[in-house]
Amino acid sequence: MTLMSPRRVSLFVTLCIGAAMAQQAQAQEEKAKESSEDVTQLSDIQVTESPLGALGQEVTGTALGFSKPLVETPRSVSLVTTDQIDLFGVSSVNDLARIIPGVFTNTRRGYEGEIMVRGVPGDTYYRGMRRLNMQGHTRTVLGSMDSIEVVKGPPSPIFGMGRIGGYTNLSPKAGRAKVGGYLPDAEGFAQATIGSYDKNELEFGVGGPTEVMKKKGGYYVFGLIEDSGAFTDRVTVQQRYLQASLSVDNFIGPFRLETGTQYQRSKNKGQHLSRITQDVIDSGRYVLGQPLAPLDSNHDGRIGYVEMHQNSPVRGTVSAANQPLVQRWNWPKDPSGKYYDIGSFPKVAGIPVTMLSYLNAHPEINCQAATIMRGMAAGSPLPTSGQLPVGFVLNPCTTGYGTVDIRANPTLERDQDAKILLMYADLVWDVDPNFTVKNQLFFDNMDQHKVGDQPFAEFQNIYAIEDKLTATKRIPAEMLPSWASINLLGSVNFRYNYMDRKTSGGDQDFRNDATVNGGEFTGFSTFWTPADDASYATGYPYTNVNTTQFTESGVGLMMDADFWHGTNLVIGGRWDSVNARNTDYAAFNFTTGTSANPGAYQTGDQTADGRDSGTSWSASLSQKLPFGLHPYVTYARSSITLAGSSQQLANTVIDSKTGFIGEAELKEAGIKSSILHDRLFMTLAYFEQSRFDVTEPDDPSFGAEVSSSITKGWEFEAKFSPMKNLFVAAFATYKEMEYVDLPVSANLNIDARTLGFQDVLDPVTGAVLYPAEAFLYGGRPALVMPGELSSKYGKLTTNPNTQLGLNANYDLPRGVGVNISTNWFSKADTGRLQNVTLPSVFLLNAGATYQTGGLHLRLSGYNLLDKRWFKARTGYTTGDIVNPQPDRSWQLTAKYDF
């Protein structure tokens, strides 16, 4: 834990000076609030009978498109209010797992990854419009939101195509309340947060009434500035965030204008801990060592593409599986022709022939381990190429066991920069609640890049433009029998998606020793990237340059019908058409040639054009029973464009025989209850969701960001507010996930010990001089899993199957409050081969609040039991990369309302 610096003290005290003015400001606010007929409390200043309620009668319009109380919504939905965001310190998607069942996020280069809902990547919506995938480049600033809804399962047919697991809808702080009305005067807040790991953050918000062309309106502006450190060493986090909204009544005829923007600039440094073994997780014992062969032969401080081939040559023809630092191994079979199980591969004595030759040619490498290894026979598990390049092995004179500081950062990306711009403009006609019309125009853009000291670099610009027209109509009562009421909803949308990207090389995460100067890169592990030198002779050329464009057009219709004053049927469907085009521009082909003359520049572009269509539909039936019970069943099928994380549709996906629109299925049954005068809300749901369109042998999802999987599980959530000053919420979720049983091969990360390499031992003492893993830590090895084993090793791993949570807040007299948050996450394997298991963990967080007038203070403690815990990296094939999570830490926040 870090101490409070003078700069932080000054920042904190500056905000607290306003405390003396608090009582006077509060009196003025109360007087102003009483002076207007349509006074409405907005955003973080909202006051209700149960401030943390969010109980069964809270209304959601996100789950199905119709505004319905949570207890009557036939889907598993979790709602987080502004008060919960504030009191429980929800500032990023990492925090959602503490308070919402079925939600988790792994990490991508140490930054928060995408929101996983029910174990698979979920969508993010902003005011009901689908956002681009954040890709772990930047933080989602949840403090700028008025509410957060997490809906499990695919989106309503009204919202368009979407992912199977679920989605999050973010509602930003706005100048107009959901119930209509504007503030009589400007008001807002200023907030400062300091904390462990040099946390420094400022926020502000201001909103109030306005007039545009003599028409009544309201505005709200939110801003954030962050200059912080991180739990991981050598990492800084910078955020610049501005969000603004404007509402104007009768802007065009009876249509209200709702418009706004969000701009974010995020600068970060990528991070994670590599060379992961079970020993590292359990005890911190780490395999030390630098690579044996120096690849930087021209001594310019970085390794170039040609140098890599010259100094770690491959045998035969270069290919994707035969690279100086990338090799693949076939899955071994026993004498009867049966595949060995993981963990029982045959051991092969000796050391790689290339390593033996290098040691014999360099007698200056002089230590006990080197001497012993020179006397060993050549031999090792051979890759498919027939020879292990010498760049894979570590130097025996620097290799052994040591203890690693889990805050070390051996994979630092020195520049990870994202600029995000979002804009929207809605025209809304809702004067007549029986007939409403809304047209939403939405623009989302991400311009981002990351550059490190490994050969990988990426520059990409992505944007989407969408227009959606939605209309609702309540059928007049006189046209229906007395026991029925019907609402209809129709939607038409058009979305244009664009992506251009250029990338290079790949990550060599294991070459760097995390124990050397905190993981600082050395001449053995620092590479050129095309951002620094894109030349063939001395640098590293771009290997992928491509552009994807696709349009999505759809139409949907839904009906919400009540029968006999207790039975509800919600049914709807949609049809979508997608036109796609991808061009892979002529770049550098690294999968051809020989080590004497590796690679070649391509001479022509390759383009794929295609069209596909899909249907989506859902049906839900629920029944209102005595004692506040609402059982329901839901069946839904959803379509989704099989794009990658950067919105790319690869040529192979567009040309796929099965098309590039995937289909998913949801089966859900549950029961909800709101009792004790709506002070206790409970929901229990069983679900089964899957991709059901997967066929042999062509499954385009393996190149997309949509898993071909089936998930079964259940969720429970309860919220209880027995009195105005007490709120308690608890949840439990369990799931089992596996790939759809397809005989499709895959390349999975593997370590040398599992492949059959052996430790080198001291012949006298038997001590380990050279750990088996060190034979491959200079490169990136992969095991080719045959299709016959895809079902045996078909579990989707990386996030825990069981999650438990308990959150409580109690307000004491004199403005004091306390809150507590506990979570238990079950163990999780880090990759599909399940070689490394992250242990279960119990986390305890607690905080105290104090309010006097307009001044609010919050002290929060996280991981108070100081548990050692980890998260796996995003993806199911990178089982030897994890992110250590923060130990005991604290945050102090001072907020002043004015």
PDB file of C-alpha atoms in Angstrom, residues 80-81 486 591 664 681 733 825:
ATOM      1  CA  VAL A  80     -27.563  -1.153 -10.867  1.00  0.00           C
ATOM      2  CA  THR A  81     -28.645   2.306  -9.758  1.00  0.00           C
ATOM      3  CA  ILE A 486     -52.066  -5.561 -26.351  1.00  0.00           C
ATOM      4  CA  THR A 591       4.943 -17.766 -44.069  1.00  0.00           C
ATOM      5  CA  ALA A 664     -27.766 -18.902 -31.149  1.00  0.00           C
ATOM      6  CA  PHE A 681     -37.296  -8.937  -4.652  1.00  0.00           C
ATOM      7  CA  THR A 733     -24.645 -18.362 -10.083  1.00  0.00           C
ATOM      8  CA  PHE A 825     -15.124 -17.184  -7.068  1.00  0.00           C
TER       9      PHE A 825
END
